[in-house]
Amino acid sequence: MGNRRKFFAKAMLGGAAVMSGRLPLGRRAGGPMVRRVGEPIVVSTWDFGRAANVGAWEVLRKGGRALDAVEQGVRIPEADPDIQTIGYGGLPDRDGHVTLDAAIMDDKLNCGSVMCIEYIMHPISVARLVMEKTPHIILVGEGALQFALANGFKKQDLLTPKSKHDYEEWLKSAHYQPEVNIENRLGGKYNHDTIGMLALDARGDLSGACTTSGLAYKMHGRVGDSPVIGAGLYVDNAVGAATATGVGEEVIRICGSHLIVELMRQGASPEAACKEAVERIVRRSPAKAAAIQVGFLALNKQGEYGAWCLQKGFSFAVKSEKEELLIAGKSNY
Ligand code: SD4
């Protein structure tokens, strides 16, 4: 069996016990071993997380900060024109604007985010500057763009010919319905969505980053969960970190990432905490939950990681000194 298939198989095996509901919160469902302090690790959402993790690892392996690692890591998919869900090449909103959301959070509850920013390839770096250079946490739209330009970012057209073409095709029916794994159906090179990345550095400090072009063909001005601190991303250096992907409205409703960190604080494993967050979404509306995708990924202070999602098809990538994995997220459906 190839490595990739082996890892997927392992993930599915571990899932059987959890899905049967026999494990209460706080018990570990198999999962990776606890690592020693000083062993860095990075985890991130979807297949494109593998390439992003390599960028983050360059920082971590030299003893760099988790904060620098997550920024460097997610800049890789932000700059990739073939990824139609993040940064340059992202699919536009229904009016043809590529609007980006991003958030970053460090080990001291410092955080920064930009919402609905246009023309800037690396919103994550703007979010970091909001965190470090302003008394604020969030800048939106035109104000975020002005701030970026004043700080030396270049204004660029982010709509690639491929995304323009797909948008024009979509305009023919202009039917708006967030679909499960929609980008896969649109024939994108990568199967989905937002990158959320969480890292633990050699000092034992955690940070996280989350960046996206949001749901394709959303209403102009719509902001998802990704730049909302506590929804798409949350980091508490005493406990752990979590991030989200999928239909952001459902993640915001339950303050998904913050919820997961609080569940880990009470003793839940990363996977069990992610599963409980998904189940809150299901409990609210089983019918709706069956038709959308949401996935959560978490990393705790000990370097243990776990994920859970609504639908099959979510993957997450892991990189440490010892491991380089792509793992299938366990799911409800
Ligand atoms: C959003 N959570 O804007 C993001 C996008 C995403 O699957 O991950 N879609 O709602």
Short mmCIF file of C-alpha atoms and ligand atoms in Angstrom, two decimals:
data_model
loop_
_atom_site.label_atom_id
_atom_site.label_comp_id
_atom_site.label_asym_id
_atom_site.label_seq_id
_atom_site.Cartn_x
_atom_site.Cartn_y
_atom_site.Cartn_z
CA MET A 1 0.00 0.00 0.00
CA GLY A 2 1.35 3.47 -0.86
CA ASN A 3 2.13 5.78 2.03
CA ARG A 4 -0.76 8.06 1.29
CA ARG A 5 -3.27 5.21 1.23
CA LYS A 6 -1.80 3.77 4.40
CA PHE A 7 -2.30 7.06 6.21
CA PHE A 8 -5.85 7.39 4.98
CA ALA A 9 -6.56 3.82 6.03
CA LYS A 10 -5.12 4.48 9.48
CA ALA A 11 -7.26 7.55 9.89
CA MET A 12 -10.39 5.64 8.94
CA LEU A 13 -9.62 2.79 11.32
CA GLY A 14 -9.22 5.19 14.22
CA GLY A 15 -12.56 6.70 13.27
CA ALA A 16 -14.60 3.57 13.87
CA ALA A 17 -14.40 3.79 17.66
CA VAL A 18 -15.19 7.48 17.70
CA MET A 19 -18.10 7.26 15.33
CA SER A 20 -19.68 4.53 17.44
CA GLY A 21 -19.92 7.16 20.19
CA ARG A 22 -18.22 4.95 22.78
CA LEU A 23 -15.51 7.44 23.62
CA PRO A 24 -16.58 10.29 25.89
CA LEU A 25 -14.98 13.69 25.49
CA GLY A 26 -11.58 13.73 27.09
CA ARG A 27 -10.53 10.22 26.11
CA ARG A 28 -8.08 9.89 23.27
CA ALA A 29 -9.19 8.09 20.14
CA GLY A 30 -5.87 6.56 19.17
CA GLY A 31 -4.21 9.53 17.52
CA PRO A 32 -0.59 10.51 17.43
CA MET A 33 1.72 10.25 20.37
CA VAL A 34 2.44 13.18 22.62
CA ARG A 35 5.64 14.88 21.55
CA ARG A 36 8.38 16.26 23.75
CA VAL A 37 8.75 19.98 24.28
CA GLY A 38 11.06 21.23 21.57
CA GLU A 39 9.57 19.11 18.80
CA PRO A 40 7.82 21.47 16.43
CA ILE A 41 4.87 20.49 14.29
CA VAL A 42 2.60 22.17 11.74
CA VAL A 43 -0.85 21.08 10.58
CA SER A 44 -3.05 22.60 7.90
CA THR A 45 -6.28 22.05 6.03
CA TRP A 46 -6.78 20.30 2.67
CA ASP A 47 -4.34 18.76 0.20
CA PHE A 48 -2.69 22.10 -0.53
CA GLY A 49 -1.67 22.10 3.13
CA ARG A 50 1.22 19.81 2.20
CA ALA A 51 3.01 22.46 0.17
CA ALA A 52 2.13 25.13 2.70
CA ASN A 53 3.50 23.01 5.55
CA VAL A 54 6.83 22.76 3.73
CA GLY A 55 7.04 26.57 3.79
CA ALA A 56 6.16 26.66 7.48
CA TRP A 57 8.63 23.89 8.24
CA GLU A 58 11.50 25.96 6.82
CA VAL A 59 10.89 28.36 9.70
CA LEU A 60 10.18 25.76 12.39
CA ARG A 61 13.16 23.50 11.69
CA LYS A 62 15.53 26.42 12.24
CA GLY A 63 13.98 27.11 15.62
CA GLY A 64 11.84 29.99 14.32
CA ARG A 65 8.58 31.25 15.81
CA ALA A 66 5.29 29.52 15.12
CA LEU A 67 3.91 32.95 14.17
CA ASP A 68 6.48 33.35 11.37
CA ALA A 69 5.93 29.75 10.31
CA VAL A 70 2.17 30.07 9.82
CA GLU A 71 2.53 33.36 7.95
CA GLN A 72 5.19 31.97 5.61
CA GLY A 73 3.28 28.72 5.17
CA VAL A 74 -0.04 30.16 4.07
CA ARG A 75 1.62 32.66 1.74
CA ILE A 76 2.35 29.69 -0.53
CA PRO A 77 -1.28 28.91 -1.49
CA GLU A 78 -2.08 32.65 -1.42
CA ALA A 79 0.36 33.12 -4.31
CA ASP A 80 -0.67 30.02 -6.28
CA PRO A 81 -2.93 30.96 -9.21
CA ASP A 82 -4.14 27.36 -9.55
CA ILE A 83 -5.78 27.41 -6.13
CA GLN A 84 -9.13 29.07 -6.78
CA THR A 85 -10.14 29.47 -3.16
CA ILE A 86 -7.29 31.48 -1.65
CA GLY A 87 -5.51 34.73 -2.58
CA TYR A 88 -4.36 35.20 -6.17
CA GLY A 89 -6.65 33.23 -8.51
CA GLY A 90 -9.48 33.05 -5.98
CA LEU A 91 -12.98 32.84 -7.44
CA PRO A 92 -14.79 36.19 -7.27
CA ASP A 93 -18.04 37.18 -5.61
CA ARG A 94 -21.24 37.38 -7.64
CA ASP A 95 -20.29 40.89 -8.84
CA GLY A 96 -16.89 39.74 -10.11
CA HIS A 97 -14.74 41.07 -7.25
CA VAL A 98 -12.07 38.86 -5.68
CA THR A 99 -12.46 39.71 -1.99
CA LEU A 100 -10.21 38.06 0.56
CA ASP A 101 -10.49 37.29 4.29
CA ALA A 102 -7.56 36.42 6.57
CA ALA A 103 -6.67 36.18 10.25
CA ILE A 104 -3.57 35.47 12.29
CA MET A 105 -3.13 34.85 16.03
CA ASP A 106 -0.04 34.38 18.17
CA ASP A 107 0.82 32.84 21.53
CA LYS A 108 -0.17 35.91 23.55
CA LEU A 109 -3.75 36.34 22.31
CA ASN A 110 -2.51 38.99 19.89
CA CYS A 111 -4.57 38.78 16.74
CA GLY A 112 -5.20 40.62 13.52
CA SER A 113 -7.54 40.23 10.60
CA VAL A 114 -8.62 41.72 7.32
CA MET A 115 -12.06 41.24 5.86
CA CYS A 116 -13.22 41.66 2.29
CA ILE A 117 -9.90 43.13 1.13
CA GLU A 118 -9.32 43.42 -2.64
CA TYR A 119 -6.20 43.59 -4.85
CA ILE A 120 -3.68 42.29 -2.30
CA MET A 121 -2.12 38.90 -2.90
CA HIS A 122 -1.08 38.28 0.71
CA PRO A 123 -3.90 39.27 3.04
CA ILE A 124 -2.31 37.19 5.81
CA SER A 125 0.65 39.58 5.93
CA VAL A 126 -1.70 42.55 6.08
CA ALA A 127 -3.53 40.85 8.97
CA ARG A 128 -0.21 40.42 10.75
CA LEU A 129 0.57 44.12 10.31
CA VAL A 130 -2.87 45.04 11.65
CA MET A 131 -1.97 42.95 14.70
CA GLU A 132 1.49 44.42 15.15
CA LYS A 133 1.22 48.01 13.97
CA THR A 134 -2.26 49.20 14.89
CA PRO A 135 -4.27 49.43 18.11
CA HIS A 136 -7.02 47.45 16.33
CA ILE A 137 -7.75 43.84 15.47
CA ILE A 138 -9.86 44.08 12.30
CA LEU A 139 -9.70 46.26 9.19
CA VAL A 140 -12.25 45.80 6.42
CA GLY A 141 -12.60 46.55 2.71
CA GLU A 142 -11.34 49.91 1.51
CA GLY A 143 -9.72 50.74 4.86
CA ALA A 144 -7.80 47.47 4.85
CA LEU A 145 -6.63 48.16 1.29
CA GLN A 146 -5.51 51.69 2.16
CA PHE A 147 -3.59 50.35 5.16
CA ALA A 148 -1.91 47.69 2.99
CA LEU A 149 -0.90 50.21 0.31
CA ALA A 150 0.43 52.61 2.94
CA ASN A 151 2.61 49.78 4.20
CA GLY A 152 4.17 48.94 0.86
CA PHE A 153 1.89 46.17 -0.43
CA LYS A 154 1.40 46.17 -4.20
CA LYS A 155 -2.04 46.58 -5.78
CA GLN A 156 -2.68 43.71 -8.20
CA ASP A 157 -5.55 42.29 -10.20
CA LEU A 158 -6.19 38.93 -8.51
CA LEU A 159 -8.73 37.62 -11.05
CA THR A 160 -6.85 35.11 -13.21
CA PRO A 161 -8.09 34.18 -16.71
CA LYS A 162 -9.21 30.77 -15.38
CA SER A 163 -11.26 32.26 -12.53
CA LYS A 164 -12.68 34.91 -14.88
CA HIS A 165 -13.73 32.16 -17.26
CA ASP A 166 -15.35 30.10 -14.48
CA TYR A 167 -17.16 33.20 -13.23
CA GLU A 168 -18.51 33.96 -16.68
CA GLU A 169 -19.76 30.39 -16.97
CA TRP A 170 -21.43 30.70 -13.58
CA LEU A 171 -23.08 33.97 -14.63
CA LYS A 172 -25.05 32.09 -17.28
CA SER A 173 -27.24 30.59 -14.57
CA ALA A 174 -26.07 32.68 -11.60
CA HIS A 175 -27.46 30.02 -9.29
CA TYR A 176 -26.02 30.53 -5.84
CA GLN A 177 -25.84 27.51 -3.63
CA PRO A 178 -22.81 26.71 -1.47
CA GLU A 179 -22.05 23.14 -2.38
CA VAL A 180 -20.04 20.41 -0.77
CA ASN A 181 -16.54 20.39 -2.25
CA ILE A 182 -17.67 22.84 -4.93
CA GLU A 183 -14.21 23.66 -6.21
CA ASN A 184 -13.64 20.02 -6.98
CA ARG A 185 -16.69 20.05 -9.20
CA LEU A 186 -15.43 23.19 -10.87
CA GLY A 187 -12.40 21.20 -11.94
CA GLY A 188 -9.86 23.02 -9.79
CA LYS A 189 -6.45 21.45 -9.37
CA TYR A 190 -6.92 21.32 -5.63
CA ASN A 191 -10.05 19.95 -4.10
CA HIS A 192 -11.17 22.73 -1.79
CA ASP A 193 -11.21 25.81 0.14
CA THR A 194 -9.64 27.79 2.91
CA ILE A 195 -6.25 27.14 4.38
CA GLY A 196 -6.16 27.10 8.15
CA MET A 197 -2.73 26.39 9.60
CA LEU A 198 -1.67 25.76 13.21
CA ALA A 199 1.91 25.44 14.42
CA LEU A 200 3.79 24.58 17.60
CA ASP A 201 7.39 25.78 17.68
CA ALA A 202 10.51 24.56 19.46
CA ARG A 203 9.80 26.85 22.42
CA GLY A 204 6.41 25.20 22.81
CA ASP A 205 4.50 28.24 21.58
CA LEU A 206 1.44 28.03 19.33
CA SER A 207 0.20 30.28 16.53
CA GLY A 208 -2.36 30.02 13.74
CA ALA A 209 -3.31 31.57 10.40
CA CYS A 210 -6.37 31.30 8.19
CA THR A 211 -6.79 32.80 4.70
CA THR A 212 -9.40 32.46 1.96
CA SER A 213 -11.28 34.02 -0.92
CA GLY A 214 -14.41 32.75 0.84
CA LEU A 215 -17.34 31.05 -0.76
CA ALA A 216 -17.29 31.41 -4.53
CA TYR A 217 -19.94 33.77 -5.92
CA LYS A 218 -20.94 35.01 -2.46
CA MET A 219 -22.80 38.33 -2.12
CA HIS A 220 -20.53 41.36 -2.45
CA GLY A 221 -19.44 42.35 1.05
CA ARG A 222 -20.03 38.92 2.56
CA VAL A 223 -17.50 37.90 5.19
CA GLY A 224 -17.11 34.31 6.30
CA ASP A 225 -15.70 32.72 9.44
CA SER A 226 -12.04 32.76 8.43
CA PRO A 227 -11.19 36.31 9.61
CA VAL A 228 -13.53 36.17 12.62
CA ILE A 229 -11.40 35.47 15.67
CA GLY A 230 -12.94 32.55 17.56
CA ALA A 231 -14.82 31.27 14.52
CA GLY A 232 -12.33 30.41 11.75
CA LEU A 233 -9.29 30.60 14.04
CA TYR A 234 -8.44 30.64 17.72
CA VAL A 235 -5.21 30.11 19.64
CA ASP A 236 -4.73 29.91 23.39
CA ASN A 237 -1.11 29.15 24.16
CA ALA A 238 -2.03 27.48 27.45
CA VAL A 239 -4.27 24.94 25.73
CA GLY A 240 -4.21 24.65 21.96
CA ALA A 241 -5.39 26.06 18.67
CA ALA A 242 -8.16 25.38 16.18
CA THR A 243 -9.18 26.42 12.69
CA ALA A 244 -12.10 25.84 10.35
CA THR A 245 -13.05 25.40 6.73
CA GLY A 246 -16.38 25.04 4.97
CA VAL A 247 -19.56 27.08 5.07
CA GLY A 248 -18.51 29.92 7.35
CA GLU A 249 -21.99 30.96 8.45
CA GLU A 250 -22.37 27.67 10.31
CA VAL A 251 -18.94 28.04 11.92
CA ILE A 252 -19.62 31.60 13.10
CA ARG A 253 -22.93 30.56 14.72
CA ILE A 254 -21.20 28.19 17.11
CA CYS A 255 -17.93 30.18 17.53
CA GLY A 256 -16.34 26.98 16.26
CA SER A 257 -12.61 27.44 16.87
CA HIS A 258 -13.06 29.02 20.29
CA LEU A 259 -15.45 26.26 21.26
CA ILE A 260 -12.87 23.63 20.31
CA VAL A 261 -10.12 25.30 22.33
CA GLU A 262 -12.43 25.50 25.36
CA LEU A 263 -13.35 21.82 24.98
CA MET A 264 -9.64 20.95 24.87
CA ARG A 265 -9.15 23.04 28.01
CA GLN A 266 -11.70 20.78 29.70
CA GLY A 267 -9.71 17.72 28.66
CA ALA A 268 -11.08 16.78 25.24
CA SER A 269 -8.62 15.47 22.69
CA PRO A 270 -8.28 17.63 19.55
CA GLU A 271 -10.33 15.14 17.55
CA ALA A 272 -13.09 14.80 20.14
CA ALA A 273 -13.31 18.59 20.45
CA CYS A 274 -13.64 18.98 16.66
CA LYS A 275 -16.28 16.27 16.58
CA GLU A 276 -18.36 17.99 19.26
CA ALA A 277 -18.21 21.26 17.31
CA VAL A 278 -19.44 19.50 14.17
CA GLU A 279 -22.22 17.88 16.17
CA ARG A 280 -23.48 21.26 17.38
CA ILE A 281 -23.93 22.17 13.73
CA VAL A 282 -25.76 18.90 13.09
CA ARG A 283 -28.02 19.30 16.14
CA ARG A 284 -29.18 22.72 14.99
CA SER A 285 -30.31 21.46 11.61
CA PRO A 286 -29.59 17.88 10.54
CA ALA A 287 -31.08 18.55 7.10
CA LYS A 288 -28.86 21.56 6.47
CA ALA A 289 -25.80 19.83 7.89
CA ALA A 290 -26.29 16.92 5.50
CA ALA A 291 -26.01 19.26 2.51
CA ILE A 292 -22.95 21.34 3.37
CA GLN A 293 -19.31 20.86 4.32
CA VAL A 294 -17.64 22.09 7.50
CA GLY A 295 -14.32 20.80 8.75
CA PHE A 296 -12.37 21.61 11.92
CA LEU A 297 -8.70 20.99 12.69
CA ALA A 298 -7.06 21.32 16.10
CA LEU A 299 -3.60 21.10 17.66
CA ASN A 300 -3.00 21.06 21.39
CA LYS A 301 -0.11 22.29 23.49
CA GLN A 302 1.37 18.77 23.58
CA GLY A 303 1.52 18.62 19.78
CA GLU A 304 -1.41 16.21 19.43
CA TYR A 305 -3.66 16.96 16.49
CA GLY A 306 -7.09 15.89 15.30
CA ALA A 307 -9.89 16.88 12.95
CA TRP A 308 -13.55 16.20 12.24
CA CYS A 309 -15.82 17.19 9.37
CA LEU A 310 -19.41 16.89 8.25
CA GLN A 311 -18.81 15.21 4.90
CA LYS A 312 -16.21 12.89 3.53
CA GLY A 313 -13.61 14.57 1.36
CA PHE A 314 -11.86 16.83 3.87
CA SER A 315 -8.14 16.23 4.29
CA PHE A 316 -5.44 17.77 6.45
CA ALA A 317 -1.67 17.79 6.19
CA VAL A 318 0.81 17.24 9.04
CA LYS A 319 4.53 17.95 9.10
CA SER A 320 7.08 17.44 11.85
CA GLU A 321 10.59 16.06 12.06
CA LYS A 322 9.16 12.53 12.03
CA GLU A 323 5.97 12.79 10.02
CA GLU A 324 4.77 14.10 6.70
CA LEU A 325 1.18 13.01 6.33
CA LEU A 326 -2.00 13.74 4.47
CA ILE A 327 -4.90 12.44 6.54
CA ALA A 328 -8.56 11.98 5.64
CA GLY A 329 -10.77 13.81 8.11
CA LYS A 330 -13.26 11.55 9.85
CA SER A 331 -16.81 12.62 9.14
CA ASN A 332 -20.43 12.32 10.22
CA TYR A 333 -21.74 11.55 6.75
C1 SD4 B 1 -15.89 30.91 4.24
N1 SD4 B 1 -14.91 29.11 5.46
O1 SD4 B 1 -15.68 32.00 3.70
C2 SD4 B 1 -14.74 29.95 4.32
C3 SD4 B 1 -14.58 29.27 3.00
C4 SD4 B 1 -14.44 27.83 3.00
O2 SD4 B 1 -15.43 25.91 2.16
O3 SD4 B 1 -13.63 27.26 3.71
N2 SD4 B 1 -15.29 27.20 2.20
O4 SD4 B 1 -17.00 30.59 4.66
#
